[in-house]
CSV table of C-alpha atoms in Angstrom, one decimal:
chain,number,residue,atom,x,y,z
A,1,UNK,CA,-34.0,34.8,59.1
A,2,UNK,CA,-30.9,34.4,61.5
A,3,UNK,CA,-28.6,37.1,62.3
A,4,UNK,CA,-24.9,35.3,62.5
A,5,UNK,CA,-21.8,37.2,63.3
A,6,UNK,CA,-18.6,36.4,61.3
A,7,UNK,CA,-15.8,36.6,63.7
A,8,UNK,CA,-14.0,38.7,60.9
A,9,UNK,CA,-16.8,40.6,59.4
A,10,UNK,CA,-19.2,40.9,62.1
A,11,UNK,CA,-23.3,40.2,62.2
A,12,UNK,CA,-24.6,39.2,58.7
A,13,UNK,CA,-27.9,38.1,57.4
A,14,UNK,CA,-28.4,34.3,57.0
A,15,UNK,CA,-28.4,34.4,53.3
A,16,UNK,CA,-24.5,35.4,53.2
A,17,UNK,CA,-23.5,31.8,54.7
A,18,UNK,CA,-23.5,28.4,53.9
A,19,UNK,CA,-24.3,25.8,56.9
A,20,UNK,CA,-21.5,23.0,57.5
A,21,UNK,CA,-23.3,21.2,59.7
A,22,UNK,CA,-21.6,19.6,63.3
A,23,UNK,CA,-18.3,21.1,64.1
A,24,UNK,CA,-15.5,19.5,65.7
A,25,UNK,CA,-15.6,16.0,63.8
A,26,UNK,CA,-12.0,15.5,63.5
A,27,UNK,CA,-10.7,13.4,60.7
A,28,UNK,CA,-9.6,9.9,61.8
A,29,UNK,CA,-5.6,9.9,62.5
A,30,UNK,CA,-5.4,6.8,60.9
A,31,UNK,CA,-8.6,5.9,58.5
A,32,UNK,CA,-7.4,2.6,57.4
A,33,UNK,CA,-7.3,1.0,60.9
A,34,UNK,CA,-11.0,1.9,61.5
A,35,UNK,CA,-13.7,-1.2,61.9
A,36,UNK,CA,-16.9,-0.5,59.3
A,37,UNK,CA,-19.0,0.6,62.4
A,38,UNK,CA,-16.2,3.3,63.0
A,39,UNK,CA,-16.0,4.4,59.6
A,40,UNK,CA,-19.7,4.7,59.4
A,41,UNK,CA,-19.6,6.5,62.9
A,42,UNK,CA,-17.1,9.2,61.2
A,43,UNK,CA,-19.0,9.1,57.7
A,44,UNK,CA,-22.8,9.0,58.7
A,45,UNK,CA,-23.6,9.5,62.3
A,46,UNK,CA,-23.6,13.2,63.6
A,47,UNK,CA,-25.2,14.6,67.0
A,48,UNK,CA,-28.5,16.0,66.5
A,49,UNK,CA,-29.5,17.7,70.0
A,50,UNK,CA,-32.2,19.6,70.4
A,51,UNK,CA,-30.7,22.6,72.2
A,52,UNK,CA,-27.2,23.7,72.0
A,53,UNK,CA,-25.1,22.8,68.9
A,54,UNK,CA,-21.9,23.6,67.9
A,55,UNK,CA,-22.0,24.1,64.4
A,56,UNK,CA,-20.1,24.8,61.0
A,57,UNK,CA,-20.7,28.0,59.1
A,58,UNK,CA,-19.0,29.4,55.9
A,59,UNK,CA,-19.1,33.3,55.2
A,60,UNK,CA,-19.7,32.4,51.5
A,61,UNK,CA,-20.3,36.2,49.8
A,62,UNK,CA,-18.5,37.5,52.3
A,63,UNK,CA,-15.2,36.6,53.3
A,64,UNK,CA,-15.6,33.0,52.2
A,65,UNK,CA,-13.9,32.1,55.5
A,66,UNK,CA,-15.3,28.8,57.9
A,67,UNK,CA,-16.0,29.1,61.8
A,68,UNK,CA,-18.3,28.0,64.3
A,69,UNK,CA,-21.6,29.0,65.6
A,70,UNK,CA,-22.9,27.8,68.7
A,71,UNK,CA,-26.8,27.9,68.1
A,72,UNK,CA,-29.9,26.4,70.1
A,73,UNK,CA,-31.4,24.1,67.6
A,74,UNK,CA,-35.1,24.3,69.7
A,75,UNK,CA,-35.4,28.3,69.9
A,76,UNK,CA,-32.6,29.0,66.7
A,77,UNK,CA,-31.4,31.5,69.1
A,78,UNK,CA,-27.6,32.2,68.0
A,79,UNK,CA,-25.5,32.1,71.1
A,80,UNK,CA,-22.1,32.9,69.8
A,81,UNK,CA,-19.9,32.3,67.2
A,82,UNK,CA,-15.6,31.4,67.4
A,83,UNK,CA,-12.6,30.9,65.0
A,84,UNK,CA,-11.8,27.3,64.0
A,85,UNK,CA,-8.7,27.6,65.9
A,86,UNK,CA,-10.8,28.4,69.3
A,87,UNK,CA,-12.3,25.8,71.5
A,88,UNK,CA,-16.2,25.5,72.1
A,89,UNK,CA,-17.0,28.3,74.7
A,90,UNK,CA,-18.4,26.4,77.7
A,91,UNK,CA,-16.4,23.1,76.9
A,92,UNK,CA,-17.8,20.5,74.9
A,93,UNK,CA,-21.2,19.0,75.5
B,1,UNK,CA,-62.8,20.3,37.2
B,2,UNK,CA,-65.1,21.4,40.3
B,3,UNK,CA,-64.7,22.0,44.1
B,4,UNK,CA,-66.0,18.9,46.0
B,5,UNK,CA,-67.4,19.7,49.3
B,6,UNK,CA,-65.9,19.0,52.3
B,7,UNK,CA,-67.5,16.0,54.7
B,8,UNK,CA,-69.1,16.7,58.0
B,9,UNK,CA,-66.9,17.3,60.4
B,10,UNK,CA,-67.4,13.9,62.7
B,11,UNK,CA,-67.6,14.3,66.4
B,12,UNK,CA,-65.9,11.5,68.9
B,13,UNK,CA,-63.8,9.2,66.2
B,14,UNK,CA,-62.1,7.1,69.4
B,15,UNK,CA,-61.8,7.2,72.7
B,16,UNK,CA,-59.5,9.0,75.0
B,17,UNK,CA,-58.4,6.3,77.5
B,18,UNK,CA,-56.1,6.5,80.7
B,19,UNK,CA,-53.1,4.2,79.8
B,20,UNK,CA,-52.8,0.9,80.9
B,21,UNK,CA,-50.2,-0.5,83.0
B,22,UNK,CA,-49.0,-2.8,80.2
B,23,UNK,CA,-49.4,-3.6,76.3
B,24,UNK,CA,-48.2,-5.8,74.1
B,25,UNK,CA,-46.5,-3.2,71.7
B,26,UNK,CA,-46.2,0.4,72.1
B,27,UNK,CA,-46.2,2.5,69.3
B,28,UNK,CA,-44.6,6.1,69.8
B,29,UNK,CA,-45.7,9.1,68.2
B,30,UNK,CA,-49.6,9.1,66.6
B,31,UNK,CA,-48.6,10.5,63.3
B,32,UNK,CA,-49.7,9.0,60.3
B,33,UNK,CA,-46.9,6.7,60.7
B,34,UNK,CA,-47.9,5.4,64.2
B,35,UNK,CA,-51.8,5.2,63.6
B,36,UNK,CA,-50.9,3.1,60.2
B,37,UNK,CA,-48.8,0.8,62.0
B,38,UNK,CA,-51.2,0.3,64.9
B,39,UNK,CA,-53.8,-0.2,62.2
B,40,UNK,CA,-51.9,-2.4,60.2
B,41,UNK,CA,-50.5,-4.7,63.7
B,42,UNK,CA,-54.4,-5.3,64.4
B,43,UNK,CA,-55.3,-5.8,61.0
B,44,UNK,CA,-52.8,-8.1,59.5
B,45,UNK,CA,-51.4,-9.3,62.7
B,46,UNK,CA,-54.0,-9.8,65.3
B,47,UNK,CA,-52.4,-7.6,67.5
B,48,UNK,CA,-54.7,-5.4,69.5
B,49,UNK,CA,-53.4,-5.0,72.6
B,50,UNK,CA,-51.1,-1.7,71.5
B,51,UNK,CA,-51.1,1.7,73.1
B,52,UNK,CA,-50.3,4.7,70.6
B,53,UNK,CA,-48.4,7.4,72.6
B,54,UNK,CA,-48.4,10.9,71.7
B,55,UNK,CA,-47.1,13.7,73.5
B,56,UNK,CA,-48.9,16.4,71.6
B,57,UNK,CA,-52.3,15.9,69.8
B,58,UNK,CA,-52.9,13.3,67.5
B,59,UNK,CA,-51.6,14.1,64.2
B,60,UNK,CA,-50.6,17.4,65.3
B,61,UNK,CA,-46.8,17.2,63.8
B,62,UNK,CA,-45.7,16.4,60.3
B,63,UNK,CA,-49.4,15.0,59.7
B,64,UNK,CA,-50.7,18.4,59.6
B,65,UNK,CA,-48.0,20.2,58.2
B,66,UNK,CA,-47.2,18.4,54.9
B,67,UNK,CA,-48.3,19.3,51.3
B,68,UNK,CA,-50.2,16.3,51.1
B,69,UNK,CA,-48.5,15.1,47.6
B,70,UNK,CA,-48.8,11.4,46.9
B,71,UNK,CA,-46.5,9.9,44.2
B,72,UNK,CA,-44.8,6.5,43.6
B,73,UNK,CA,-42.2,7.5,40.8
B,74,UNK,CA,-39.1,7.0,42.7
B,75,UNK,CA,-36.0,6.0,40.6
B,76,UNK,CA,-34.3,3.1,42.6
B,77,UNK,CA,-36.0,-0.1,42.8
B,78,UNK,CA,-36.4,-0.3,46.6
B,79,UNK,CA,-37.8,3.2,46.8
B,80,UNK,CA,-40.1,2.6,43.9
B,81,UNK,CA,-41.5,-0.9,45.0
B,82,UNK,CA,-42.0,0.7,48.9
B,83,UNK,CA,-43.8,4.0,47.5
B,84,UNK,CA,-45.5,2.0,44.8
B,85,UNK,CA,-46.8,-0.1,47.5
B,86,UNK,CA,-48.1,2.5,49.7
B,87,UNK,CA,-49.9,4.0,46.4
B,88,UNK,CA,-51.7,0.8,46.0
B,89,UNK,CA,-52.9,0.9,49.5
B,90,UNK,CA,-53.7,4.5,49.2
B,91,UNK,CA,-56.1,3.3,46.2
B,92,UNK,CA,-58.2,1.1,48.4
B,93,UNK,CA,-57.9,2.7,51.8
B,94,UNK,CA,-60.8,5.2,51.6
B,95,UNK,CA,-63.0,2.0,51.1
B,96,UNK,CA,-61.6,-0.3,53.7
B,97,UNK,CA,-61.8,2.5,56.3
B,98,UNK,CA,-65.0,3.4,55.1
B,99,UNK,CA,-64.0,7.1,55.1
B,100,UNK,CA,-63.6,9.4,52.1
B,101,UNK,CA,-60.5,11.6,53.0
B,102,UNK,CA,-60.2,13.0,49.5
B,103,UNK,CA,-57.9,10.8,48.1
B,104,UNK,CA,-57.6,12.7,44.5
B,105,UNK,CA,-55.2,11.1,41.7
B,106,UNK,CA,-54.6,14.4,39.6
B,107,UNK,CA,-51.4,13.3,38.8
B,108,UNK,CA,-48.0,15.3,39.4
B,109,UNK,CA,-45.8,16.8,36.9
B,110,UNK,CA,-42.0,16.9,38.0
B,111,UNK,CA,-40.6,19.6,35.6
B,112,UNK,CA,-37.3,19.6,33.6
B,113,UNK,CA,-35.5,23.0,33.2
B,114,UNK,CA,-32.2,21.6,32.1
B,115,UNK,CA,-30.4,19.0,29.9
B,116,UNK,CA,-29.7,17.3,32.7
B,117,UNK,CA,-33.1,17.2,34.1
B,118,UNK,CA,-34.4,15.7,30.9
B,119,UNK,CA,-31.9,13.2,31.0
B,120,UNK,CA,-32.7,12.2,34.6
B,121,UNK,CA,-36.7,12.4,34.3
B,122,UNK,CA,-36.4,10.2,31.0
B,123,UNK,CA,-34.3,7.8,32.9
B,124,UNK,CA,-36.6,8.0,35.7
B,125,UNK,CA,-39.7,7.1,33.6
B,126,UNK,CA,-38.1,4.1,31.8
B,127,UNK,CA,-36.9,3.0,35.7
B,128,UNK,CA,-40.5,3.5,36.7
B,129,UNK,CA,-42.0,1.4,34.0
B,130,UNK,CA,-39.7,-1.3,34.3
B,131,UNK,CA,-41.0,-1.2,38.3
B,132,UNK,CA,-44.7,-1.0,37.2
B,133,UNK,CA,-45.1,2.6,38.2
B,134,UNK,CA,-47.0,4.5,35.8
B,135,UNK,CA,-45.2,7.5,33.7
B,136,UNK,CA,-44.6,9.3,31.0
B,137,UNK,CA,-42.3,12.0,29.6
B,138,UNK,CA,-44.0,14.8,28.3
B,139,UNK,CA,-42.9,17.4,25.9
B,140,UNK,CA,-43.6,21.1,26.8
B,141,UNK,CA,-46.8,21.2,24.6
B,142,UNK,CA,-48.1,18.2,26.5
B,143,UNK,CA,-47.2,19.6,29.7
B,144,UNK,CA,-49.4,22.8,28.8
B,145,UNK,CA,-52.2,20.4,28.1
B,146,UNK,CA,-51.9,18.5,31.6
B,147,UNK,CA,-51.4,21.9,33.3
B,148,UNK,CA,-52.9,25.2,30.9
B,149,UNK,CA,-52.1,27.8,33.7
B,150,UNK,CA,-48.2,26.5,33.5
B,151,UNK,CA,-45.5,28.9,31.7
B,152,UNK,CA,-44.2,26.8,29.1
B,153,UNK,CA,-43.0,29.7,27.0
B,154,UNK,CA,-39.1,29.3,26.0
B,155,UNK,CA,-38.9,33.0,27.2
B,156,UNK,CA,-38.6,32.5,31.0
B,157,UNK,CA,-35.1,32.4,32.4
B,158,UNK,CA,-35.7,28.4,33.1
B,159,UNK,CA,-37.8,27.4,30.4
B,160,UNK,CA,-40.1,24.1,30.9
B,161,UNK,CA,-38.1,21.4,28.6
B,162,UNK,CA,-40.5,18.9,29.4
B,163,UNK,CA,-41.8,16.6,32.6
B,164,UNK,CA,-42.1,13.3,33.7
B,165,UNK,CA,-45.6,12.4,34.6
B,166,UNK,CA,-47.3,10.2,36.8
B,167,UNK,CA,-51.3,10.1,36.5
B,168,UNK,CA,-51.9,8.1,39.4
B,169,UNK,CA,-50.3,10.3,42.1
B,170,UNK,CA,-52.5,13.0,43.6
B,171,UNK,CA,-53.0,14.4,47.1
B,172,UNK,CA,-55.2,13.8,50.2
B,173,UNK,CA,-56.7,15.7,53.1
B,174,UNK,CA,-54.1,14.8,55.7
B,175,UNK,CA,-56.2,15.4,58.7
B,176,UNK,CA,-59.0,12.7,57.5
B,177,UNK,CA,-56.3,10.2,56.8
B,178,UNK,CA,-55.2,10.5,60.2
B,179,UNK,CA,-59.0,10.4,61.6
B,180,UNK,CA,-59.8,7.8,59.3
B,181,UNK,CA,-56.8,5.3,60.7
B,182,UNK,CA,-57.3,6.5,64.1
B,183,UNK,CA,-61.2,5.6,63.9
B,184,UNK,CA,-60.3,2.1,63.0
B,185,UNK,CA,-57.7,1.6,65.4
B,186,UNK,CA,-59.7,2.5,68.0
B,187,UNK,CA,-62.8,0.3,66.8
B,188,UNK,CA,-60.1,-2.7,66.7
B,189,UNK,CA,-59.2,-1.8,70.4
B,190,UNK,CA,-55.9,0.1,70.0
B,191,UNK,CA,-55.7,2.7,73.1
B,192,UNK,CA,-54.7,6.3,71.7
B,193,UNK,CA,-53.2,8.0,74.4
B,194,UNK,CA,-52.7,12.1,73.8
B,195,UNK,CA,-50.8,14.2,75.8
B,196,UNK,CA,-48.4,11.2,76.7
B,197,UNK,CA,-44.5,11.9,76.5
B,198,UNK,CA,-42.0,9.1,76.4
B,199,UNK,CA,-39.5,10.6,78.9
B,200,UNK,CA,-37.1,7.1,79.1
B,201,UNK,CA,-37.0,3.6,78.3
B,202,UNK,CA,-37.1,0.7,80.8
B,203,UNK,CA,-34.5,-2.1,79.8
B,204,UNK,CA,-33.6,-5.3,81.0
B,205,UNK,CA,-30.3,-5.9,79.6
B,206,UNK,CA,-30.1,-5.0,76.0
B,207,UNK,CA,-33.9,-5.5,75.7
B,208,UNK,CA,-36.8,-2.8,76.1
B,209,UNK,CA,-39.4,-3.9,78.7
B,210,UNK,CA,-41.2,-0.6,78.8
B,211,UNK,CA,-41.4,3.4,78.5
B,212,UNK,CA,-41.5,5.9,81.5
B,213,UNK,CA,-43.7,8.7,80.5
B,214,UNK,CA,-45.3,12.1,81.7
B,215,UNK,CA,-48.4,9.7,82.6
B,216,UNK,CA,-46.6,6.9,84.6
B,217,UNK,CA,-44.5,4.0,83.6
B,218,UNK,CA,-46.0,1.4,80.9
B,219,UNK,CA,-44.6,-1.9,80.3
B,220,UNK,CA,-44.4,-3.1,76.9
B,221,UNK,CA,-43.5,-6.1,74.9
B,222,UNK,CA,-42.5,-4.3,72.0
B,223,UNK,CA,-41.7,-0.8,71.3
B,224,UNK,CA,-42.0,1.1,68.0
B,225,UNK,CA,-40.6,4.7,67.4
B,226,UNK,CA,-42.5,6.4,64.8
B,227,UNK,CA,-41.2,10.2,66.0
B,228,UNK,CA,-40.3,11.7,62.9
B,229,UNK,CA,-38.1,14.7,63.8
B,230,UNK,CA,-37.7,14.0,67.3
B,231,UNK,CA,-36.2,10.4,66.3
B,232,UNK,CA,-32.5,11.1,67.6
B,233,UNK,CA,-34.1,12.8,70.8
B,234,UNK,CA,-36.0,9.5,71.6
B,235,UNK,CA,-33.1,7.5,70.3
B,236,UNK,CA,-30.5,9.2,72.5
B,237,UNK,CA,-33.1,8.4,75.4
B,238,UNK,CA,-33.0,4.9,74.6
B,239,UNK,CA,-29.3,4.6,74.6
B,240,UNK,CA,-28.6,4.2,70.7
B,241,UNK,CA,-27.9,6.7,67.8
B,242,UNK,CA,-29.3,7.6,64.7
B,243,UNK,CA,-27.7,8.9,61.3
B,244,UNK,CA,-30.2,11.6,61.3
B,245,UNK,CA,-30.2,15.2,61.0
B,246,UNK,CA,-33.5,17.2,62.1
B,247,UNK,CA,-34.2,20.3,60.0
B,248,UNK,CA,-37.1,23.0,59.6
B,249,UNK,CA,-39.2,21.8,56.3
B,250,UNK,CA,-41.6,25.1,55.4
B,251,UNK,CA,-44.4,25.1,53.4
B,252,UNK,CA,-47.3,28.1,52.7
B,253,UNK,CA,-51.3,28.3,51.5
B,254,UNK,CA,-52.5,31.0,49.7
B,255,UNK,CA,-56.3,32.4,50.3
B,256,UNK,CA,-59.0,30.6,48.7
B,257,UNK,CA,-59.2,30.5,45.1
B,258,UNK,CA,-61.8,29.0,42.2
B,259,UNK,CA,-60.2,25.7,40.9
B,260,UNK,CA,-57.6,27.0,38.2
B,261,UNK,CA,-55.3,24.1,39.2
B,262,UNK,CA,-55.8,20.5,37.9
B,263,UNK,CA,-52.5,18.3,38.8
B,264,UNK,CA,-49.6,18.6,40.9
B,265,UNK,CA,-46.3,20.4,39.8
B,266,UNK,CA,-42.8,19.8,41.0
B,267,UNK,CA,-40.1,21.7,39.9
B,268,UNK,CA,-36.5,20.8,41.2
B,269,UNK,CA,-34.6,23.0,39.3
B,270,UNK,CA,-36.4,26.5,40.1
B,271,UNK,CA,-37.6,24.6,43.6
B,272,UNK,CA,-41.5,24.7,44.3
B,273,UNK,CA,-44.1,22.3,43.9
B,274,UNK,CA,-47.5,23.6,43.7
B,275,UNK,CA,-51.2,22.2,44.0
B,276,UNK,CA,-54.6,23.5,44.8
B,277,UNK,CA,-56.4,21.9,47.6
B,278,UNK,CA,-60.1,20.8,47.4
B,279,UNK,CA,-61.3,24.3,49.5
B,280,UNK,CA,-59.4,26.2,46.8
B,281,UNK,CA,-56.2,27.5,48.5
B,282,UNK,CA,-53.1,27.2,46.7
B,283,UNK,CA,-50.3,24.9,48.8
B,284,UNK,CA,-46.6,25.1,48.1
B,285,UNK,CA,-43.6,23.6,49.7
B,286,UNK,CA,-40.1,23.4,48.6
B,287,UNK,CA,-36.8,22.2,50.4
B,288,UNK,CA,-35.2,22.3,54.0
B,289,UNK,CA,-33.9,25.1,55.7
B,290,UNK,CA,-30.3,24.4,55.6
B,291,UNK,CA,-29.5,24.3,59.6
B,292,UNK,CA,-30.8,21.9,62.1
B,293,UNK,CA,-33.6,22.9,63.9
B,294,UNK,CA,-36.3,21.7,66.2
B,295,UNK,CA,-38.2,24.9,66.3
B,296,UNK,CA,-41.1,24.5,63.9
B,297,UNK,CA,-40.1,27.1,61.9
B,298,UNK,CA,-37.5,28.4,59.3
B,299,UNK,CA,-36.3,31.2,57.6
B,300,UNK,CA,-38.3,33.8,55.8
B,301,UNK,CA,-36.0,34.1,52.6
B,302,UNK,CA,-36.8,30.2,52.3
B,303,UNK,CA,-40.8,31.2,51.9
B,304,UNK,CA,-39.7,34.2,49.5
B,305,UNK,CA,-37.7,31.9,47.3
B,306,UNK,CA,-40.9,29.2,47.3
B,307,UNK,CA,-43.3,32.3,46.1
B,308,UNK,CA,-40.8,33.6,43.3
B,309,UNK,CA,-40.7,30.1,42.1
B,310,UNK,CA,-44.4,29.8,41.7
B,311,UNK,CA,-44.8,33.1,40.6
B,312,UNK,CA,-42.2,31.8,37.5
B,313,UNK,CA,-43.8,29.1,36.7
B,314,UNK,CA,-47.4,30.2,37.4
B,315,UNK,CA,-47.7,34.2,36.0
B,316,UNK,CA,-51.6,34.0,37.3
B,317,UNK,CA,-50.5,33.4,40.6
B,318,UNK,CA,-48.7,36.8,40.9
B,319,UNK,CA,-51.5,38.5,42.4
B,320,UNK,CA,-52.3,35.6,45.1
B,321,UNK,CA,-51.3,36.2,48.8
B,322,UNK,CA,-49.9,34.3,51.3
B,323,UNK,CA,-52.5,33.4,54.1
B,324,UNK,CA,-50.3,31.2,56.2
B,325,UNK,CA,-47.0,29.5,56.5
B,326,UNK,CA,-45.9,26.8,58.9
B,327,UNK,CA,-42.9,24.6,59.3
B,328,UNK,CA,-42.6,20.9,60.2
B,329,UNK,CA,-39.4,19.3,61.7
B,330,UNK,CA,-38.2,16.4,59.2
B,331,UNK,CA,-35.6,14.1,60.3
B,332,UNK,CA,-33.1,13.6,57.2
B,333,UNK,CA,-30.4,10.8,56.6
B,334,UNK,CA,-27.2,10.7,55.1
B,335,UNK,CA,-29.0,8.8,51.4
B,336,UNK,CA,-32.4,10.4,51.9
B,337,UNK,CA,-34.1,7.1,52.3
B,338,UNK,CA,-35.9,6.1,55.2
B,339,UNK,CA,-34.9,3.4,58.2
B,340,UNK,CA,-37.6,0.9,59.1
B,341,UNK,CA,-36.1,-1.8,61.5
B,342,UNK,CA,-34.6,-3.3,64.5
B,343,UNK,CA,-32.0,-1.5,66.3
B,344,UNK,CA,-29.1,-2.7,68.7
B,345,UNK,CA,-31.7,-2.5,71.4
B,346,UNK,CA,-33.7,-5.6,71.3
B,347,UNK,CA,-37.7,-5.2,71.0
B,348,UNK,CA,-37.0,-1.8,70.1
B,349,UNK,CA,-37.9,-0.8,66.4
B,350,UNK,CA,-37.5,2.5,64.5
B,351,UNK,CA,-39.3,4.0,61.7
B,352,UNK,CA,-37.4,7.3,60.6
B,353,UNK,CA,-35.6,9.2,58.3
B,354,UNK,CA,-38.4,9.7,55.8
B,355,UNK,CA,-37.2,13.3,55.8
B,356,UNK,CA,-39.4,15.5,53.5
B,357,UNK,CA,-41.6,12.5,51.7
B,358,UNK,CA,-43.0,11.0,54.7
B,359,UNK,CA,-47.0,11.5,54.1
B,360,UNK,CA,-47.4,9.7,50.7
B,361,UNK,CA,-45.8,6.6,52.2
B,362,UNK,CA,-47.9,6.4,55.5
B,363,UNK,CA,-49.8,3.1,54.5
B,364,UNK,CA,-46.7,1.3,53.5
B,365,UNK,CA,-44.3,2.7,56.3
B,366,UNK,CA,-47.6,1.3,59.0
B,367,UNK,CA,-47.4,-1.7,56.7
B,368,UNK,CA,-44.0,-2.6,56.8
B,369,UNK,CA,-43.2,-1.5,60.0
B,370,UNK,CA,-46.2,-3.2,61.7
B,371,UNK,CA,-44.4,-6.7,59.6
B,372,UNK,CA,-41.3,-5.7,61.5
B,373,UNK,CA,-42.9,-5.6,65.0
B,374,UNK,CA,-44.7,-8.4,65.0
B,375,UNK,CA,-42.6,-10.9,63.5
B,376,UNK,CA,-39.2,-9.3,64.6
B,377,UNK,CA,-38.0,-9.6,60.9
B,378,UNK,CA,-38.1,-7.2,58.2
B,379,UNK,CA,-40.8,-7.2,55.1
B,380,UNK,CA,-39.3,-7.5,51.6
B,381,UNK,CA,-40.4,-4.0,51.2
B,382,UNK,CA,-38.4,-2.4,54.4
B,383,UNK,CA,-35.6,-5.1,54.4
B,384,UNK,CA,-33.5,-3.0,52.4
B,385,UNK,CA,-34.3,0.2,54.7
B,386,UNK,CA,-32.5,-1.4,57.5
B,387,UNK,CA,-29.9,0.7,59.8
B,388,UNK,CA,-27.1,-1.2,59.0
B,389,UNK,CA,-26.9,0.1,55.4
B,390,UNK,CA,-24.7,2.9,56.8
B,391,UNK,CA,-22.3,0.4,57.9
B,392,UNK,CA,-22.5,-2.2,55.0
B,393,UNK,CA,-22.4,0.9,52.3
B,394,UNK,CA,-25.8,-0.6,50.7
B,395,UNK,CA,-27.1,3.0,50.6
B,396,UNK,CA,-30.4,4.0,48.6
B,397,UNK,CA,-29.2,7.3,47.3
B,398,UNK,CA,-32.5,9.2,46.5
B,399,UNK,CA,-31.0,12.6,46.7
B,400,UNK,CA,-31.7,14.1,43.3
B,401,UNK,CA,-32.9,10.7,42.0
B,402,UNK,CA,-36.2,11.0,44.2
B,403,UNK,CA,-37.7,13.6,41.5
B,404,UNK,CA,-36.8,16.1,44.1
B,405,UNK,CA,-34.0,17.8,45.9
B,406,UNK,CA,-34.3,17.3,49.5
């Protein structure tokens, strides 16, 4: 089981959280202007790296707030967690 | 039913050649799908100058980590067609490959525990029948006749309200399936090359012309990817993106028991699927771990939930023990249907996105992928499963429709 640190509540078991997939995927500024390929990219395509991955988690049985976690998908090691208004530590991949 | 003895362990079923400098076709991944692709390229299309490259050992990935359930009772026409084609191939492969891999058509029950489950199940039975897939709707007393050890009492938290039943479904011995395909592919001239990891792709403009590996450069007329959980990693090396996410999928076995479980039981709602292997171990699985992962392991609470569900359905299993748990890496698409077809790179083809259900499709994946690689055009069975459906919107949404949660 993963031990994930909520930025507000501290370290808690994975079972307290809900997974939200890749972080830092902004909604397109003007969706109507996108091509079908660009829209497909936004809706269906996400990074799937083997290694460090910035992802969203929600503390669903705690404070119910979303936040971001940097986690290694090869080792499952949780590297750090940070608030939604903070940039990805170490810069974007 | 009685326990059938396992066949003798064979000695050398295939050569272990060094890679040649060049092949007509290179298939990446020597799991079930890669081996079936090579076999059908040779058998159906007369292409035998093939290398199947495997970074680990043959059939050591998801082919060694699944729960071996074979069925074709999918809701949508496109899915029913390809999985039913697979089931028909399973029915003739033991004779065709001259290898008894213990394909046992003991049927599969998909349980309904809610009114919504009942409606979905009845609808799926009707859809299956229209598509020529054997399917029946069973009331709880009929479910108990098929599987007497199942608790169909109305006094459980999630009572069994009925089930769909596909009598032709079943299980097979996964290792033997791989060995049967590998032996025949080898006999047909295919080079099966283990310990050979693809580290990059050679391109001439937008066309792939070979691969770089830890055992040297190999030129290829065409390249087919059949790498399951690592498809994204390979695709990135080839400069393309795939709409898949890799998740851990865990399963477990108990110690050996007398044969008590005559069929396969799947429950979407309490979420476990259970069968009993020929040797006697209870084999269980359920859904993926929620997070992305390449570690071939998952979190223990997922195993705990599977076992709780199994004991709820089968009180007789309460005193069984977990012997072993494991995890594979499954590549899941947004619509829970596979991707089989061409890519933006010419002569590079991809078979991926089978998610939690790839084993049952092994022969049909190989059949259609071989056709696609050999002719450059999709077979009618895999045409709907093209990569461009995520742009056109013609999704085949099997989330929840496929009789199992993903």
